[in-house]
Coordinates of C-alpha atoms in Angstrom, one line a residue:
M16 CA -16.9 -4.2 -5.9
T17 CA -13.8 -2.3 -7.0
T18 CA -13.6 1.5 -6.9
E19 CA -13.2 1.7 -10.6
S20 CA -16.7 0.4 -11.3
S21 CA -19.5 2.8 -11.5
V22 CA -22.2 0.3 -12.4
N23 CA -25.4 1.2 -10.4
R24 CA -23.5 3.7 -8.4
P25 CA -25.3 7.0 -7.8
P26 CA -23.5 10.3 -8.4
L27 CA -21.5 11.2 -5.3
P28 CA -22.8 14.2 -3.3
L29 CA -20.4 17.2 -3.0
T30 CA -22.3 18.9 -0.2
I31 CA -23.9 17.6 3.1
E32 CA -27.3 18.8 1.9
H33 CA -27.1 16.3 -0.9
V34 CA -26.7 13.4 1.4
T35 CA -30.4 12.6 1.3
T36 CA -32.4 9.5 2.1
A37 CA -32.8 8.8 -1.6
W38 CA -29.1 9.0 -2.1
L39 CA -28.3 6.8 0.9
D40 CA -30.9 4.3 -0.4
A41 CA -29.3 4.2 -3.8
A42 CA -25.8 4.0 -2.5
I43 CA -26.3 1.1 0.0
N44 CA -28.5 -0.7 -2.5
S45 CA -25.7 -0.6 -5.1
W46 CA -23.5 -2.6 -2.7
T47 CA -26.3 -4.7 -1.1
P48 CA -29.1 -5.2 -3.7
G49 CA -32.5 -5.2 -2.1
A50 CA -31.4 -3.3 1.0
G51 CA -33.6 -0.2 1.3
I52 CA -33.3 2.9 3.4
T53 CA -36.7 4.5 4.0
A54 CA -35.7 7.4 6.2
S55 CA -32.5 9.0 7.6
Q56 CA -31.3 11.6 10.0
I57 CA -27.9 13.2 10.2
V58 CA -27.4 13.4 14.0
E59 CA -23.9 14.8 14.1
V60 CA -21.3 16.4 11.8
I61 CA -17.6 16.2 12.7
H62 CA -15.3 18.4 10.5
G63 CA -11.7 17.5 9.9
T64 CA -9.4 16.1 7.2
C65 CA -12.5 14.2 6.1
T66 CA -16.0 15.2 7.2
K67 CA -17.8 12.5 9.3
L68 CA -21.6 12.4 9.3
H69 CA -23.2 10.2 12.0
I70 CA -26.5 9.1 10.5
R71 CA -29.4 7.1 11.8
L72 CA -31.2 5.0 9.3
E73 CA -34.6 3.4 9.0
R74 CA -34.1 0.2 7.0
N75 CA -36.3 -2.3 5.2
A76 CA -36.4 -5.9 6.1
A77 CA -33.8 -6.8 3.5
A78 CA -31.3 -4.2 4.8
R79 CA -31.8 -5.4 8.4
A80 CA -31.3 -9.0 7.3
A81 CA -28.1 -8.1 5.4
G82 CA -26.7 -6.6 8.6
I83 CA -27.0 -2.9 7.7
P84 CA -27.1 -1.2 11.1
E85 CA -29.3 1.6 12.4
C86 CA -26.3 3.9 12.9
V87 CA -23.6 4.5 10.3
V88 CA -20.9 6.9 9.6
L89 CA -20.5 8.6 6.2
K90 CA -17.0 10.0 5.4
G91 CA -16.5 12.3 2.5
G92 CA -14.9 15.5 1.2
F93 CA -17.2 18.3 2.3
E94 CA -14.6 20.8 3.5
P95 CA -13.1 23.8 1.7
H96 CA -9.8 21.9 1.4
S97 CA -11.5 18.7 0.2
R98 CA -11.3 19.1 -3.6
A99 CA -7.5 19.6 -3.2
M100 CA -7.3 16.4 -1.2
H101 CA -9.4 14.1 -3.3
A102 CA -6.6 11.7 -4.0
M103 CA -6.5 11.0 -0.2
H104 CA -10.2 10.3 -0.2
G105 CA -9.7 8.0 -3.2
L106 CA -7.2 6.0 -1.3
E107 CA -9.5 5.5 1.6
V108 CA -12.2 4.3 -0.7
H109 CA -9.7 1.8 -2.1
A110 CA -8.8 0.8 1.5
Y111 CA -12.4 -0.3 2.2
A112 CA -13.4 -1.6 -1.2
D113 CA -10.2 -3.4 -2.2
V114 CA -7.9 -3.9 0.8
A115 CA -10.2 -4.6 3.8
P116 CA -11.9 -7.6 2.2
V117 CA -8.6 -9.4 2.0
S118 CA -6.5 -7.9 4.8
P119 CA -6.1 -9.6 8.2
L120 CA -6.4 -6.1 9.9
R121 CA -9.7 -5.6 11.6
M122 CA -11.5 -2.6 10.1
P123 CA -15.0 -1.2 10.3
R124 CA -17.6 -2.9 8.2
C125 CA -18.3 -1.0 5.0
Y126 CA -21.6 -0.6 3.3
F127 CA -20.6 1.6 0.4
A128 CA -17.3 3.0 -1.1
G129 CA -17.2 5.1 -4.2
Y130 CA -14.7 7.5 -5.8
D131 CA -15.3 10.0 -8.7
A132 CA -12.1 11.3 -10.1
E133 CA -13.8 13.9 -12.2
A134 CA -15.9 15.3 -9.3
H135 CA -12.8 15.0 -7.0
Q136 CA -14.9 13.2 -4.4
G137 CA -14.7 10.0 -2.4
I138 CA -17.5 8.6 -0.1
V139 CA -17.4 5.7 2.4
I140 CA -20.3 4.5 4.5
M141 CA -19.3 2.3 7.4
E142 CA -20.5 1.1 10.7
D143 CA -20.6 3.5 13.6
L144 CA -18.0 2.1 15.9
R145 CA -19.3 4.2 18.8
A146 CA -22.6 2.2 18.6
R147 CA -20.7 -1.0 19.2
G148 CA -18.9 0.4 22.2
V149 CA -15.3 0.1 21.0
T150 CA -12.5 2.0 22.8
F151 CA -10.9 4.7 20.7
L152 CA -7.2 5.4 21.2
H153 CA -5.9 9.0 21.5
P154 CA -2.6 10.6 20.7
Q155 CA -2.4 12.2 24.1
R156 CA -2.8 8.8 25.9
P157 CA 0.2 6.8 24.9
Q158 CA -0.1 3.0 24.9
Q159 CA 1.7 0.4 27.0
P160 CA 4.2 -1.8 25.1
N161 CA 2.1 -4.9 25.5
S162 CA -0.7 -3.3 23.5
V163 CA 1.8 -2.3 20.8
V164 CA 3.1 -5.9 20.6
H165 CA -0.4 -7.2 19.8
R166 CA -0.9 -4.5 17.1
L167 CA 2.6 -5.3 15.5
S168 CA 1.5 -8.9 15.2
K169 CA -1.5 -7.8 13.1
L170 CA 0.6 -5.5 11.0
A171 CA 3.1 -8.3 10.3
K172 CA 0.2 -10.4 8.9
H173 CA -0.9 -7.5 6.8
H174 CA 2.6 -6.8 5.5
A175 CA 3.2 -10.5 4.8
M176 CA 0.1 -10.5 2.6
S177 CA 2.0 -8.6 -0.2
W178 CA 5.6 -8.7 0.9
G179 CA 7.8 -8.2 -2.2
G180 CA 5.1 -9.8 -4.4
K181 CA 3.4 -9.0 -7.6
D182 CA 0.3 -7.6 -5.9
I183 CA 2.1 -4.3 -5.4
E184 CA 3.6 -4.1 -8.8
P185 CA 2.0 -2.5 -11.9
G186 CA -1.0 -4.5 -12.9
G187 CA -1.3 -6.1 -9.5
R188 CA -4.4 -5.9 -7.4
F189 CA -2.9 -3.2 -5.2
A190 CA -1.4 -1.2 -8.1
F191 CA -3.5 1.8 -7.1
A192 CA -1.4 2.4 -4.0
P193 CA 1.2 5.1 -4.6
D194 CA 4.8 5.1 -3.3
Y195 CA 4.9 6.3 0.3
I196 CA 8.1 8.4 0.1
D197 CA 7.5 9.8 -3.3
G198 CA 4.1 10.9 -2.2
F199 CA 5.7 13.6 -0.1
E200 CA 7.0 15.2 -3.3
T201 CA 3.4 16.0 -4.3
Y202 CA 2.2 16.8 -0.8
G203 CA 5.2 18.9 -0.1
A204 CA 5.0 21.1 -3.2
S205 CA 3.1 23.8 -1.3
I206 CA 4.5 23.1 2.1
L207 CA 8.3 22.6 1.7
T208 CA 8.7 26.3 0.8
P209 CA 10.8 28.7 3.0
E210 CA 7.8 30.8 4.1
V211 CA 5.5 27.9 5.0
W212 CA 8.3 25.8 6.5
R213 CA 9.4 28.7 8.7
S214 CA 5.8 29.2 10.0
Y215 CA 5.8 25.6 11.3
V216 CA 9.3 25.7 12.7
E217 CA 8.4 28.8 14.6
S218 CA 5.2 27.3 16.0
S219 CA 4.8 25.4 19.3
R220 CA 5.5 22.1 17.6
G221 CA 8.7 23.5 16.1
A222 CA 9.7 24.5 19.6
A223 CA 9.1 21.0 20.8
A224 CA 11.6 19.6 18.3
S225 CA 15.4 19.9 18.3
V226 CA 16.7 22.8 16.3
R227 CA 18.9 20.2 14.5
F228 CA 15.8 19.3 12.5
H229 CA 14.7 22.8 11.6
S230 CA 16.5 23.0 8.3
L231 CA 14.4 22.9 5.2
D232 CA 17.4 22.1 3.0
W233 CA 18.1 19.2 5.2
M234 CA 14.6 17.9 5.0
R235 CA 14.6 18.1 1.2
G236 CA 17.8 16.2 1.1
V237 CA 16.3 13.6 3.5
L238 CA 13.4 12.9 1.2
A239 CA 15.6 12.5 -1.8
K240 CA 17.9 10.0 0.0
L241 CA 15.0 8.0 1.5
S242 CA 13.2 7.8 -1.8
R243 CA 16.3 6.1 -3.3
H244 CA 16.8 3.9 -0.2
S245 CA 13.2 2.8 -0.1
K246 CA 13.5 1.2 -3.6
I247 CA 16.3 -1.2 -2.6
V248 CA 14.8 -2.7 0.6
P249 CA 11.8 -5.0 1.0
R250 CA 8.5 -3.3 0.1
T251 CA 4.9 -4.1 0.9
L252 CA 1.4 -2.7 1.1
L253 CA 1.1 -0.4 4.1
H254 CA -2.0 0.7 6.1
G255 CA -0.5 4.1 5.7
D256 CA -1.5 6.0 8.8
T257 CA -1.2 3.9 12.0
H258 CA -1.1 6.8 14.6
L259 CA -3.2 6.4 17.7
G260 CA -6.1 8.6 16.4
N261 CA -6.8 5.9 13.7
L262 CA -6.9 2.9 16.0
Y263 CA -9.3 1.3 18.4
I264 CA -9.7 -1.7 20.7
D265 CA -12.7 -3.8 19.9
I266 CA -15.1 -5.1 22.4
D267 CA -13.4 -8.5 22.3
G268 CA -10.0 -6.9 23.0
E269 CA -8.7 -7.2 19.4
P270 CA -6.9 -4.2 17.9
G271 CA -8.8 -2.3 15.2
F272 CA -7.6 0.0 12.4
F273 CA -9.4 2.6 10.4
D274 CA -8.6 5.7 8.2
S275 CA -6.2 3.6 6.1
L276 CA -4.4 5.3 3.3
P277 CA -2.8 2.4 1.4
H278 CA 0.7 3.1 0.1
V279 CA 3.6 0.9 -1.0
G280 CA 6.9 1.2 0.8
P281 CA 9.3 -0.4 3.2
P282 CA 7.4 -1.9 6.1
M283 CA 9.7 -0.3 8.6
I284 CA 8.3 3.1 7.7
E285 CA 5.0 1.9 9.2
I286 CA 6.6 0.2 12.2
A287 CA 8.8 3.2 13.1
Y288 CA 5.7 5.5 12.7
H289 CA 3.5 3.3 14.8
I290 CA 5.9 2.6 17.6
C291 CA 7.0 6.3 17.9
C292 CA 3.4 7.6 17.8
A293 CA 2.1 5.0 20.2
L294 CA 4.6 5.0 23.1
D295 CA 5.7 7.6 25.7
L296 CA 9.2 8.8 25.1
A297 CA 10.7 6.8 28.0
D298 CA 8.8 3.6 27.1
R299 CA 9.9 3.9 23.5
R300 CA 13.6 4.1 24.4
T301 CA 13.3 1.0 26.6
H302 CA 11.2 -1.2 24.4
E303 CA 11.6 -0.3 20.7
R304 CA 14.3 -2.8 19.8
G305 CA 12.3 -5.6 21.5
L306 CA 9.2 -4.5 19.7
V307 CA 10.9 -4.6 16.3
A308 CA 12.3 -8.0 17.2
H309 CA 8.8 -9.2 17.9
Y310 CA 7.6 -7.8 14.6
R311 CA 10.4 -9.6 12.8
D312 CA 9.6 -12.9 14.6
A313 CA 5.9 -12.4 13.6
L314 CA 7.0 -12.0 9.9
I315 CA 9.0 -15.3 10.1
G316 CA 5.9 -16.9 11.5
E317 CA 4.1 -15.8 8.4
G318 CA 6.7 -17.5 6.1
I319 CA 8.6 -14.3 5.4
D320 CA 12.5 -14.1 5.4
P321 CA 13.0 -10.6 6.8
P322 CA 16.3 -8.7 7.0
P323 CA 18.4 -9.2 10.2
L324 CA 17.3 -7.2 13.3
D325 CA 20.2 -4.7 13.0
A326 CA 19.3 -4.0 9.4
L327 CA 15.6 -3.4 10.4
M328 CA 16.8 -1.1 13.3
H329 CA 18.9 0.9 10.8
Q330 CA 15.8 1.4 8.6
Y331 CA 13.8 2.2 11.7
G332 CA 16.2 5.0 12.6
C333 CA 16.2 6.4 9.0
Y334 CA 12.4 6.4 8.5
L335 CA 11.7 8.2 11.7
A336 CA 12.3 11.3 9.6
T337 CA 9.1 10.8 7.6
G338 CA 6.9 10.7 10.8
Y339 CA 8.6 13.9 12.0
L340 CA 7.9 15.6 8.7
I341 CA 4.2 14.6 8.7
F342 CA 3.4 16.1 12.1
L343 CA 5.7 19.1 12.0
V344 CA 3.8 20.4 8.9
N345 CA 0.4 18.8 9.6
A346 CA -2.3 21.4 9.2
A347 CA -4.2 22.3 12.4
D348 CA -7.4 21.6 10.5
F349 CA -6.4 17.9 10.4
Q350 CA -5.1 17.4 14.0
I351 CA -5.3 19.8 17.0
E352 CA -2.1 21.6 17.9
A353 CA -1.6 19.6 21.0
V354 CA -1.6 16.4 19.0
N355 CA 0.7 17.7 16.3
T356 CA 3.1 19.0 19.1
A357 CA 3.1 15.7 21.0
Y358 CA 3.9 13.7 18.0
T359 CA 6.6 16.1 16.7
A360 CA 8.2 15.9 20.2
R361 CA 8.1 12.1 20.1
F362 CA 9.7 11.8 16.7
S363 CA 12.3 14.5 17.4
A364 CA 13.4 12.7 20.6
A365 CA 13.6 9.4 18.7
M366 CA 15.6 10.9 15.9
L367 CA 18.2 12.2 18.4
D368 CA 18.4 8.8 20.1
H369 CA 19.0 7.1 16.8
D370 CA 21.2 9.7 15.2
T371 CA 18.9 9.9 12.3
I372 CA 20.9 12.7 10.7
G373 CA 24.0 10.6 10.7
L374 CA 22.2 7.5 9.4
I375 CA 20.6 9.3 6.5
S376 CA 23.8 11.2 5.8
A377 CA 25.6 7.9 5.2
L378 CA 23.0 6.7 2.7
P379 CA 24.0 6.8 -0.9

């Protein structure tokens, strides 16, 4: 089922109170005909960028036979900021409805995904990973390089799936995915203003970054240059948000990915973002080139002819700036201050190591 179809889909609830047993029954049945929900209980509500409802279900025999579990997570826009961020919710719906079924990335099993552009709401019902006993990663617990190697192999397979192909062009099956760099223009309209920018620069995360990266005019120029540059290098469908808070290790040891926000852009945006988020500063300095080389070899193994390693490292150094921007101005409602500060520090250090200012300055 694609997100554009509304056949048999119930109207999406805009409040938690409207997530009733009747609605859950209709939603899950629209994806799995015959699967019935006879009772439900919301056992936990977690507020954030998206609201997460942990729900216990009583299921009929058809639902149990179809693999609908007792415990599920419903994600949707139930916060004061949610209507303004409906496009993000829509992308996550696409991730589960249109990308997960064909991607080699391991993602949570999905039992409903719907988006209503008029109501500015997106809802996903997925398995409760906690019930399966997975290990969730955390931004304040950096990973070891060997764990990153395994994850980069999976990302290479995901990127190879659409590398430079028609699927990411207008009319392709992933045409819904917006441009990664150009998306900052919309997102930054209310953030890349002197007053708001100054408030972040003067925060603890700003203090964790080099003052060389405190200039708003510089950042605006960076986005303009990277937008142009991103159109002339290989492009692919990205997971869109591979920081540690969106990753897990499954019970069989395989890496898992959730909270995907599909975008189209240079794959090195995702690789630089993931490596810099995942590793401690000292480990990143020692291992990053080897990790990028491993990713490149994995692409070759998938039949892709990637750019030379030096060219990939050049892109890596440039695109560190997008990760820095994300966490410098990330609202405290979305990630706690300690997480925003840790990531800002990691990206700032990497940008100094790679002379990101100089690399981007030399771009046309």
